[in-house]
CSV table of C-alpha atoms in Angstrom, one decimal:
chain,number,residue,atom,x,y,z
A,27,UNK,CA,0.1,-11.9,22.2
A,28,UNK,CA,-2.3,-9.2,22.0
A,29,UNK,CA,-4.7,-7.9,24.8
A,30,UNK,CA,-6.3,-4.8,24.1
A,31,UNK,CA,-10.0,-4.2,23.8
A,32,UNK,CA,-12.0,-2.0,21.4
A,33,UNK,CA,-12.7,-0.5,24.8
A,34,UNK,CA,-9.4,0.1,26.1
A,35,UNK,CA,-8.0,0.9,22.5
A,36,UNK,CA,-9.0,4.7,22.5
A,37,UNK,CA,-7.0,6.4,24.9
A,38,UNK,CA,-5.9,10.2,24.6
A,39,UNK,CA,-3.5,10.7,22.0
A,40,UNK,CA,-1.7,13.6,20.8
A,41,UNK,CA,-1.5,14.8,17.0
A,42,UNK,CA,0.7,12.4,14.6
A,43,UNK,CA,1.6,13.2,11.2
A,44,UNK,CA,0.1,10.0,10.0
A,45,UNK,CA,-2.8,7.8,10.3
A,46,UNK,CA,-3.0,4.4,9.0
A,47,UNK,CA,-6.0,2.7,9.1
A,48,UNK,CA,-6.4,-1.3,8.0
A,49,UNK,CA,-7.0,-4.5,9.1
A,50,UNK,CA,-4.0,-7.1,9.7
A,51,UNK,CA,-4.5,-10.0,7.7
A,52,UNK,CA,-3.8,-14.1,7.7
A,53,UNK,CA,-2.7,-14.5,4.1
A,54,UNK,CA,-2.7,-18.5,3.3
A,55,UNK,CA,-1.4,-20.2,-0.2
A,56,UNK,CA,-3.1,-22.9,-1.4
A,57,UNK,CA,-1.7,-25.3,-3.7
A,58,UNK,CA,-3.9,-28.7,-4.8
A,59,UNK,CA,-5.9,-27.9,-1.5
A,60,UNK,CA,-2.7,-28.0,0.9
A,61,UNK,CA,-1.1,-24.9,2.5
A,62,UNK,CA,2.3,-24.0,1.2
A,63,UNK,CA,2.9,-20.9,3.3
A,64,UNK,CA,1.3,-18.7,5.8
A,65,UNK,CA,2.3,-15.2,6.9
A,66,UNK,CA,1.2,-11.8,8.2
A,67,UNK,CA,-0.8,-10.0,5.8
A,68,UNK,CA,-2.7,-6.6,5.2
A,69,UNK,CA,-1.6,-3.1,3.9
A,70,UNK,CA,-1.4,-1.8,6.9
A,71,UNK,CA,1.9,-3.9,7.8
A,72,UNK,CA,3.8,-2.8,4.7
A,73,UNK,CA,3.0,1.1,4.7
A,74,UNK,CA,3.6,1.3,9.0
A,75,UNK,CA,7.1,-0.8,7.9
A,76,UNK,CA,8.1,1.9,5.6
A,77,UNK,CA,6.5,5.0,7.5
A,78,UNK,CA,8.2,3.8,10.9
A,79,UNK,CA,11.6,3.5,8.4
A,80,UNK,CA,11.6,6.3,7.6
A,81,UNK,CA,11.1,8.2,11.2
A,82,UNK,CA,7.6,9.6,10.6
A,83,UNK,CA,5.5,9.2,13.4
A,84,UNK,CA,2.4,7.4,12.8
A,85,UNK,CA,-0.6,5.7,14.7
A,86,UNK,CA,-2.2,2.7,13.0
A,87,UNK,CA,-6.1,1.2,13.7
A,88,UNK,CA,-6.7,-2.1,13.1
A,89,UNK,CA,-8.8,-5.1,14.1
A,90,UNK,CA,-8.2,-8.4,14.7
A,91,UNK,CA,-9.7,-11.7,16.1
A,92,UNK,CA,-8.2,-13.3,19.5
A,93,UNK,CA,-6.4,-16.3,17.3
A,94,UNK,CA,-4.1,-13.4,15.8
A,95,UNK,CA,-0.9,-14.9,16.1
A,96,UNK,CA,1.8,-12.8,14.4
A,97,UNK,CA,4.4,-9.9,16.8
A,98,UNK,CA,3.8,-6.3,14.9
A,99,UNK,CA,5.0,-2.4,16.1
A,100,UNK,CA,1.4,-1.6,16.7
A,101,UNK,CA,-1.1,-3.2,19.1
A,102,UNK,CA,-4.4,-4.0,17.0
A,103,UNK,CA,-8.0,-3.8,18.5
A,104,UNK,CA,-8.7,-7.2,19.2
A,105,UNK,CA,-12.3,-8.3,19.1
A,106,UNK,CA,-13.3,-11.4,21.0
A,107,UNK,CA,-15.9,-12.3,19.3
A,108,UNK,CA,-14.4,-12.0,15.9
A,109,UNK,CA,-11.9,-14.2,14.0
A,110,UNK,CA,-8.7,-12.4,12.5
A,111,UNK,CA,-9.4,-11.6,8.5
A,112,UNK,CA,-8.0,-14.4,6.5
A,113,UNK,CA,-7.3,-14.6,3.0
A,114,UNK,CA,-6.8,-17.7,1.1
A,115,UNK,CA,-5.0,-17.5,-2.8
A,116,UNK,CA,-5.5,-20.7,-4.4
A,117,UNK,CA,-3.0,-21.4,-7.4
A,118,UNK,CA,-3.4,-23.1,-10.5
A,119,UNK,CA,-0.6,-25.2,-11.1
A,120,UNK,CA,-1.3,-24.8,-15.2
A,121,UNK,CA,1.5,-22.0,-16.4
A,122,UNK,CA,0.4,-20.0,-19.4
A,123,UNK,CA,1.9,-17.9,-21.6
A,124,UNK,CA,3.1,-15.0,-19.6
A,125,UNK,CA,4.5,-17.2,-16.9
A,126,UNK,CA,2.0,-16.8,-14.7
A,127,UNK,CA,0.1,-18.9,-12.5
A,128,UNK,CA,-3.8,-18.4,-12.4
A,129,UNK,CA,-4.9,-17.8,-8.9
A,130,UNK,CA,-8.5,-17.2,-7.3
A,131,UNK,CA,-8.2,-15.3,-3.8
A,132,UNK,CA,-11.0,-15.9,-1.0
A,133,UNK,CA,-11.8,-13.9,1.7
A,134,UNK,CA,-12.4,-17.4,4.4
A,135,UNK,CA,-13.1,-14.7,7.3
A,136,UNK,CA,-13.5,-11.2,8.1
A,137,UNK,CA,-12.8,-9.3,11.1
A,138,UNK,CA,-14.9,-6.7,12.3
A,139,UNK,CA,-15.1,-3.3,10.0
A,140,UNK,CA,-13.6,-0.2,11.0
A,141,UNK,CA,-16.1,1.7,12.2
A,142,UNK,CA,-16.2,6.1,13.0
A,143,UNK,CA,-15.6,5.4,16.7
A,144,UNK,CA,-12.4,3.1,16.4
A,145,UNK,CA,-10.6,6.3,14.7
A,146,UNK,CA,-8.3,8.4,17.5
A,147,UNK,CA,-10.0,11.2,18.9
A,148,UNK,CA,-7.0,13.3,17.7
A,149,UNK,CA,-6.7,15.0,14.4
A,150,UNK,CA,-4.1,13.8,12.1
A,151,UNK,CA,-1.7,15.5,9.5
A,152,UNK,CA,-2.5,12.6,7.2
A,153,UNK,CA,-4.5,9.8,7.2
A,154,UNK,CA,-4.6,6.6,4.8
A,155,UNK,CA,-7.8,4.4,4.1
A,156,UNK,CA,-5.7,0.9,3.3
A,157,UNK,CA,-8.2,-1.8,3.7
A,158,UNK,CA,-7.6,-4.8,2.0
A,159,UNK,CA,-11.1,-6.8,3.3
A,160,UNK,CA,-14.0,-4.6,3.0
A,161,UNK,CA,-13.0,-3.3,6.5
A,162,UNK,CA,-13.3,0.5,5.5
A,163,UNK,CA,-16.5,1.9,5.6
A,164,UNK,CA,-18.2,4.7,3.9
A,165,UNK,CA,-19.0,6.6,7.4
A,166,UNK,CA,-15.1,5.6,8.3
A,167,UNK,CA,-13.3,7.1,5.6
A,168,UNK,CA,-15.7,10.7,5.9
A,169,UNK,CA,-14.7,10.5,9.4
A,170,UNK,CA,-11.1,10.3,8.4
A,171,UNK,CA,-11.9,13.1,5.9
A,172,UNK,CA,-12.7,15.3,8.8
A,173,UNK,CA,-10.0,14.6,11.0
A,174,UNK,CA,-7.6,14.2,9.1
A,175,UNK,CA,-5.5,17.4,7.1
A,176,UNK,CA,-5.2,14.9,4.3
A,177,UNK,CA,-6.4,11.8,3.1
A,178,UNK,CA,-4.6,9.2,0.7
A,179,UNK,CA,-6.5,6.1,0.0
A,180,UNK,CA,-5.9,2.8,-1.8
A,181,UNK,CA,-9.0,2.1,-4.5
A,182,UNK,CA,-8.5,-1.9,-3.5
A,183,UNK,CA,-10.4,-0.3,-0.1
A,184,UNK,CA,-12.7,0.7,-2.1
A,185,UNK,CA,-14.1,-1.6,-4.8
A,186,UNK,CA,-13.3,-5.2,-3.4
A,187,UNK,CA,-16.6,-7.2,-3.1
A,188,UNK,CA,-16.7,-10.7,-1.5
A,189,UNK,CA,-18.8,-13.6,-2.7
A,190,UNK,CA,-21.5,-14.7,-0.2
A,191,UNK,CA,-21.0,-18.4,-0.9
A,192,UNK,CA,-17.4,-18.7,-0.7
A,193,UNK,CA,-16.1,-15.4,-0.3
A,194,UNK,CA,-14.1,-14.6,-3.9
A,195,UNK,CA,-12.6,-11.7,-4.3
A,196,UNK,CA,-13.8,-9.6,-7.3
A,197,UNK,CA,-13.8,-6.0,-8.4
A,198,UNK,CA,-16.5,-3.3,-9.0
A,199,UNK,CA,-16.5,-0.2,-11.0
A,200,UNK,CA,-15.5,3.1,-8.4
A,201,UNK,CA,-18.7,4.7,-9.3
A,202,UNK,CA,-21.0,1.8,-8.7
A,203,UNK,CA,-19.9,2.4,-4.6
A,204,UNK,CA,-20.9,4.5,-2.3
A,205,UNK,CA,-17.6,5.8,-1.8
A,206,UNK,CA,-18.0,7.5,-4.8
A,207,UNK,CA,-19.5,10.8,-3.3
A,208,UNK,CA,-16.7,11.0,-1.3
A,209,UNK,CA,-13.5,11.7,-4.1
A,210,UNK,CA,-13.6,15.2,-4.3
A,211,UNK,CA,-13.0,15.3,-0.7
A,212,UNK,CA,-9.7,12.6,-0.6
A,213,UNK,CA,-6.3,14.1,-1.6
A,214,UNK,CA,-4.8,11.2,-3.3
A,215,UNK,CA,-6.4,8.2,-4.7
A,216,UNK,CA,-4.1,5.4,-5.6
A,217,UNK,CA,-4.7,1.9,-7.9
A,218,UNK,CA,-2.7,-0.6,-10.0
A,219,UNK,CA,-2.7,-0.2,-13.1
A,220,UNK,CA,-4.9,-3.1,-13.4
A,221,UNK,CA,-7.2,-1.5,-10.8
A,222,UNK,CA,-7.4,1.8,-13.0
A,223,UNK,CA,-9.6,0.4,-15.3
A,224,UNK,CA,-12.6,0.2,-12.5
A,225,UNK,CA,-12.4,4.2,-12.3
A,226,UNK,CA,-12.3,7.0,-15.3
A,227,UNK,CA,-9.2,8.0,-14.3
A,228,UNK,CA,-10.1,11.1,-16.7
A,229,UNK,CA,-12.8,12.3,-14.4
A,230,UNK,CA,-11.5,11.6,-11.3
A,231,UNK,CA,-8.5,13.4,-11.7
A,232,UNK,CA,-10.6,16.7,-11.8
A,233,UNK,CA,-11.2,16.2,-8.2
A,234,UNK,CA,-8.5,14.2,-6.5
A,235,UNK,CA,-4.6,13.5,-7.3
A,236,UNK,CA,-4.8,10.0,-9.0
A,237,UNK,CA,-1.2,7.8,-8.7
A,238,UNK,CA,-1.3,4.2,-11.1
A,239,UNK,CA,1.2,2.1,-11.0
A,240,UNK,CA,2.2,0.4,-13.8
A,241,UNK,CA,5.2,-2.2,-14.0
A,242,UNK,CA,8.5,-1.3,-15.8
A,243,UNK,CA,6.5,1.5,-17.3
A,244,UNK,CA,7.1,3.3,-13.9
A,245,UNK,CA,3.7,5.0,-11.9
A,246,UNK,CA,1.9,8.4,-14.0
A,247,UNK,CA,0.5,10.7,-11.6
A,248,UNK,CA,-2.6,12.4,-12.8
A,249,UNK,CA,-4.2,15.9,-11.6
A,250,UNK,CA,-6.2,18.2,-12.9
A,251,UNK,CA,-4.3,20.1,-15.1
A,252,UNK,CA,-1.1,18.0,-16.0
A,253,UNK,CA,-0.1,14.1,-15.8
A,254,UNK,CA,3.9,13.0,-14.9
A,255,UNK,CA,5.4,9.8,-15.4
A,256,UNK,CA,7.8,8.9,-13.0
A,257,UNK,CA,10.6,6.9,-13.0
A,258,UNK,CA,11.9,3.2,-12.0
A,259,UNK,CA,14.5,1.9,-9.9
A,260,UNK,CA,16.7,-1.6,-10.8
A,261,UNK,CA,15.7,-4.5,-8.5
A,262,UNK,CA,16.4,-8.2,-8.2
A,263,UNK,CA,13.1,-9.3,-8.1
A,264,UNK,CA,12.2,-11.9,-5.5
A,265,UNK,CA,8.7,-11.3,-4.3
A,266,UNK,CA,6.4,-9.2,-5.1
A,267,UNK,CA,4.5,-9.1,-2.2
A,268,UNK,CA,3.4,-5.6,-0.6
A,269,UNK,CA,5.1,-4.2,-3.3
A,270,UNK,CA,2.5,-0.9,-4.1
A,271,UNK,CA,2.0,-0.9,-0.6
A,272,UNK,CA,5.7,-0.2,0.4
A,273,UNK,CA,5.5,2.1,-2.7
A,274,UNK,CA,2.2,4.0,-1.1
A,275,UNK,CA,4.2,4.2,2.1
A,276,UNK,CA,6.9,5.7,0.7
A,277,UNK,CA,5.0,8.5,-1.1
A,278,UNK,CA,3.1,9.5,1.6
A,279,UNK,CA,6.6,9.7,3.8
A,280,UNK,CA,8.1,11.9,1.4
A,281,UNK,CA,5.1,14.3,1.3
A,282,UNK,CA,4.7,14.3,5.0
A,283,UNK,CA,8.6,15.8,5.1
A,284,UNK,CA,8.0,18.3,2.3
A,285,UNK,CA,8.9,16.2,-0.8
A,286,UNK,CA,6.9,17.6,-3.8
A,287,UNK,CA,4.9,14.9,-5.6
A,288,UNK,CA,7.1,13.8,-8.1
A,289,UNK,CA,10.1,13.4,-5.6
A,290,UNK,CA,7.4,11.6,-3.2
A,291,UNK,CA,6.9,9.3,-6.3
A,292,UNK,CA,10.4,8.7,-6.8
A,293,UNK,CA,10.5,7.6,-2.9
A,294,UNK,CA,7.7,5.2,-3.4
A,295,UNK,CA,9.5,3.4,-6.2
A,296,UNK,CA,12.7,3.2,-3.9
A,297,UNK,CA,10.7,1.4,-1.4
A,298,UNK,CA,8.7,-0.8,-3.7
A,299,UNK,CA,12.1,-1.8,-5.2
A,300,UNK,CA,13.5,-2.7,-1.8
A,301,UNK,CA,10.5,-4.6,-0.7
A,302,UNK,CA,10.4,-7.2,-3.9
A,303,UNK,CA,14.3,-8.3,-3.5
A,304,UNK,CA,12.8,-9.7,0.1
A,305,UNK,CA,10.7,-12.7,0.8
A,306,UNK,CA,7.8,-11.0,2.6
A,307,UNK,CA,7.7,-7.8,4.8
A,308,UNK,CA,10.9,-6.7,3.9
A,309,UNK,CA,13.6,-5.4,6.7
A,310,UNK,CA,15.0,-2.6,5.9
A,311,UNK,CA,19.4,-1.9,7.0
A,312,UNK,CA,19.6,0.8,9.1
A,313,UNK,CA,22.3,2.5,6.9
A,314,UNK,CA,20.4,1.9,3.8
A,315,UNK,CA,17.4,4.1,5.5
A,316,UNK,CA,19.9,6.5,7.0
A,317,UNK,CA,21.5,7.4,3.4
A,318,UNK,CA,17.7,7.7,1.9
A,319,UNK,CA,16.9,10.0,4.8
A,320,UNK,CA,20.1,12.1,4.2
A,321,UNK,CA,19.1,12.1,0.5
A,322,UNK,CA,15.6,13.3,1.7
A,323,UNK,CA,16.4,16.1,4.1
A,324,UNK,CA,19.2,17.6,1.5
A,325,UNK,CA,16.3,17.5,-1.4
A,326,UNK,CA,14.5,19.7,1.4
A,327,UNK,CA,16.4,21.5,2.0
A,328,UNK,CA,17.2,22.9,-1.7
A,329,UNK,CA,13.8,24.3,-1.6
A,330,UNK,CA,13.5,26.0,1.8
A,331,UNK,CA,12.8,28.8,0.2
A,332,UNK,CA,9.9,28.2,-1.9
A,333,UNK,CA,6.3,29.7,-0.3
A,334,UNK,CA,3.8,27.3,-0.2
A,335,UNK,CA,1.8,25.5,2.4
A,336,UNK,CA,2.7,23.0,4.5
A,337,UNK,CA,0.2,20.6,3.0
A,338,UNK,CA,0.0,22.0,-0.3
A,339,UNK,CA,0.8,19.2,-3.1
A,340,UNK,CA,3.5,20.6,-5.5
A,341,UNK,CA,3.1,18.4,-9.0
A,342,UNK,CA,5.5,19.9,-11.7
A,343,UNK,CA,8.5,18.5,-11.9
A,344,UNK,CA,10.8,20.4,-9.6
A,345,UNK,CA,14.3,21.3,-10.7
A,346,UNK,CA,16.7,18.2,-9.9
A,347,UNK,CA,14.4,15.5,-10.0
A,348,UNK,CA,16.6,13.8,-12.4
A,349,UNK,CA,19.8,14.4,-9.6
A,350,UNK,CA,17.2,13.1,-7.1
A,351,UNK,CA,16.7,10.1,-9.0
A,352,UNK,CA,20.5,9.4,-9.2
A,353,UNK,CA,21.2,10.1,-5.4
A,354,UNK,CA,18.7,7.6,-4.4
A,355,UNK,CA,19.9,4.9,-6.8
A,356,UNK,CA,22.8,5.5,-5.4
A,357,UNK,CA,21.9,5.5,-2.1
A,358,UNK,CA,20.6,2.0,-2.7
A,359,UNK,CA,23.5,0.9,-4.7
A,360,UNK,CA,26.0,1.6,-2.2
A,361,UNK,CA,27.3,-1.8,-0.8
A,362,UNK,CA,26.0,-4.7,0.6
A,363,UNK,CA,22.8,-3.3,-1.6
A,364,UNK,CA,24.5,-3.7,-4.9
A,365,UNK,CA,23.0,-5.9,-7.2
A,366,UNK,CA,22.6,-6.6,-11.6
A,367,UNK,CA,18.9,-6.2,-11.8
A,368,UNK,CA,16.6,-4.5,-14.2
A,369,UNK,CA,14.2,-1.9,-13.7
A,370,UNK,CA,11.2,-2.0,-11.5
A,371,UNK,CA,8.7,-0.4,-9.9
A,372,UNK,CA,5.2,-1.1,-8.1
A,373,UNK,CA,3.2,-3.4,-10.0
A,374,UNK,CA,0.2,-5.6,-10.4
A,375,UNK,CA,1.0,-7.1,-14.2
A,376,UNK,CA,1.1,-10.7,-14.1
A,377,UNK,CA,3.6,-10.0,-17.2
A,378,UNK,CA,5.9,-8.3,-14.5
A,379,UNK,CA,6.0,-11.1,-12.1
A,380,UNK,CA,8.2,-13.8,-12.1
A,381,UNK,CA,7.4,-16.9,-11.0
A,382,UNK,CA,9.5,-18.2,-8.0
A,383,UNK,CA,9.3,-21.1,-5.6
A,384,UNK,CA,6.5,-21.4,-2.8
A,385,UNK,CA,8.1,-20.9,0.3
A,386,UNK,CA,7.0,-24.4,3.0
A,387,UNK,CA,5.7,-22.7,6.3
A,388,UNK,CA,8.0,-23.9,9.1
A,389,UNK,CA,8.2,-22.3,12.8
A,390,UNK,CA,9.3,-19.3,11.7
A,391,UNK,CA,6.2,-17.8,9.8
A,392,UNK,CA,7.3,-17.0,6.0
A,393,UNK,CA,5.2,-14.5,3.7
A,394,UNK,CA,3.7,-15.5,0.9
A,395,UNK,CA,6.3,-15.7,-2.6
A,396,UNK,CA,3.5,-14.5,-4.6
A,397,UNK,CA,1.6,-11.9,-3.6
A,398,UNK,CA,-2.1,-11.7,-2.4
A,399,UNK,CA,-2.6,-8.0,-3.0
A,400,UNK,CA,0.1,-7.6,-6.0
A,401,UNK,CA,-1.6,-9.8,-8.7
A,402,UNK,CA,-4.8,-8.8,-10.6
A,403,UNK,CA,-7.8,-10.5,-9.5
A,404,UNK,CA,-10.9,-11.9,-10.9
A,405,UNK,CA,-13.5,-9.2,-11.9
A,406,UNK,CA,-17.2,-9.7,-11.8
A,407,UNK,CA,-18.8,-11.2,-14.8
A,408,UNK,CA,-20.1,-9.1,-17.3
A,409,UNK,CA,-17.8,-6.1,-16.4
A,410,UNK,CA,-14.4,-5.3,-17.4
């Protein structure tokens, strides 16, 4: 397994074009106080998935305790004195009226935060702040900030608070954080739609590129002159796990090869559709990903000749966004990936997600059938 050393972590490194920054995860399901499935959790394993799919070249920084016991591409920090974060969703087995079973997630442990002097000495094209256990601090995201081109960060990094007692997982409103300060120097800020209503969207969009995703409805992008819904894919629905973080992945691949925003967005929902007809991290066919990067370099090539900066976010619609749309669809379509579904894209609604069978751990780990980071969670009393 895993033998590096904060010590021995930071080694020289030349630029990359993306840095991902997150703890892996132990994601547990409870059911009547018994474990029905184990499996690798963590943004961070669902955006490098898509990133490394997609032939962008990435580093990723992440801690984890010495009992960390799943293979990934990139060799965490390991912390001997520290136990790997772990996340337990308990399920209620009541079923109400949308279908969907009432859950309470609990943070059981937490690996070490993040911290300034984890990050590579390097600068990077693009960084993203994905923390999914409070593992992101304030001082480690400005650090990103300046070495980083760019920054793109998940708001679940940002307003997750854990109880003392038993470690619940419940939300806070953006600006009661003291990451606050820090949005009108982030490029893209990212949340569920469910997760939307902790910020006003309306005043954060005058100083960073907002993206909410939204169910069927498709994601709206939001700046500060102009908002653009964007369209869904179809999909056969089997887990909605890492869904919006496949999606997140996905849009920051397409703008790290010159996509403009929209056609980044349209990418996102490609990959969020592919990752919720797959029990867990979803593998991706080699020919699927080579027709979606064919379809990606001939959209980039239709606007080599516009002047604008590398890392300069394009929102208006561009001309064939529609065609783009098609050609990816199609892209997916194209056998063995056909399938009767119905539209999706990244979502969080409990009114989107249908309710399949627990997956039984055996020796093969399985990931979770219902998703730790995908569902809404419970807020903290008195707020909304």
């Amino acid at each position: 397994m895993v033998t590096s050393t904060a010590a021995a972590h930071k080694t020289p490194q030349q630029q990359t074009r993306v840095l991902i920054v997150g703890n892996y995860c132990h994601d547990v399901l409870m059911q009547k106080d018994t474990v029905k499935a184990e499996s690798l959790g963590g943004a961070a394993s669902f955006i490098s998935n898509v990133v490394n799919g997609m032939s962008v070249s990435c580093n990723l920084v992440s801690k984890v305790g010495e009992d960390f016991k799943y293979p990934v591409d990139f060799t965490p920090i390991v912390i001997p004195t520290s136990k790997t974060t772990v996340f337990h969703a308990y399920f209620d087995l009541a079923i109400h009226g949308n279908c969907h079973q009432d859950r309470v997630l609990k943070r059981v442990s937490a690996c070490d935060p993040i911290r300034p002097s984890d990050l590579p000495d390097a600068r990077s094209k693009f960084g993203m702040a994905v923390g999914v256990g409070g593992e992101i601090l304030p001082e480690t995201l400005e650090r990103m900030i300046e070495t980083c081109d760019a920054v793109f960060v998940d708001i679940q990094a940002l307003i997750r608070v854990f109880d003392c007692v038993d470690g619940t997982v419940k939300l806070v409103k953006l600006g009661e954080t003291e990451f606050y300060s820090l949005l009108p120097r982030i490029e893209v800020l990212k949340a569920s739609s469910e997760e939307a209503v902790f910020m006003d969207v309306e005043e954060v969009r005058k100083w960073c590129c907002v993206v909410v995703t939204n169910g069927k409805e498709g994601c709206k992008v939001y700046w500060k002159d102009g908002e653009l819904g964007i369209p869904p894919f179809l999909a056969n629905q089997k887990d909605p796990t890492g869904a919006g973080d496949s999606f997140l992945g996905g849009f920051v691949a397409g703008l790290v090869q010159g996509l403009a925003v929209p056609d980044a967005a349209l990418l996102g929902n490609l990959f969020g559709s592919l990752t919720v007809e797959q029990i867990g991290l979803p593998k991706f066919d080699s020919r699927l990903l080579q027709r979606v990067k064919d379809e990606v370099q001939r959209r980039k090539m239709q606007f080599l000749h516009c002047e604008r900066s590398e890392y300069e976010l394009e929102f208006l619609k561009p001309d064939g966004h529609e065609q783009f749309h098609a050609s990816l669809g199609a892209a997916k379509s194209t056998p063995p990936f056909s399938i009767q579904a119905r539209p999706w894209t990244p979502s969080n609604s409990p009114k989107e997600t249908e309710q399949t069978p627990i997956p039984h751990y055996t020796a093969q780990a399985k990931l979770l059938a219902n998703s730790v980071y995908e569902e809404p969670i419970q807020t903290v009393e008195g707020k909304p």
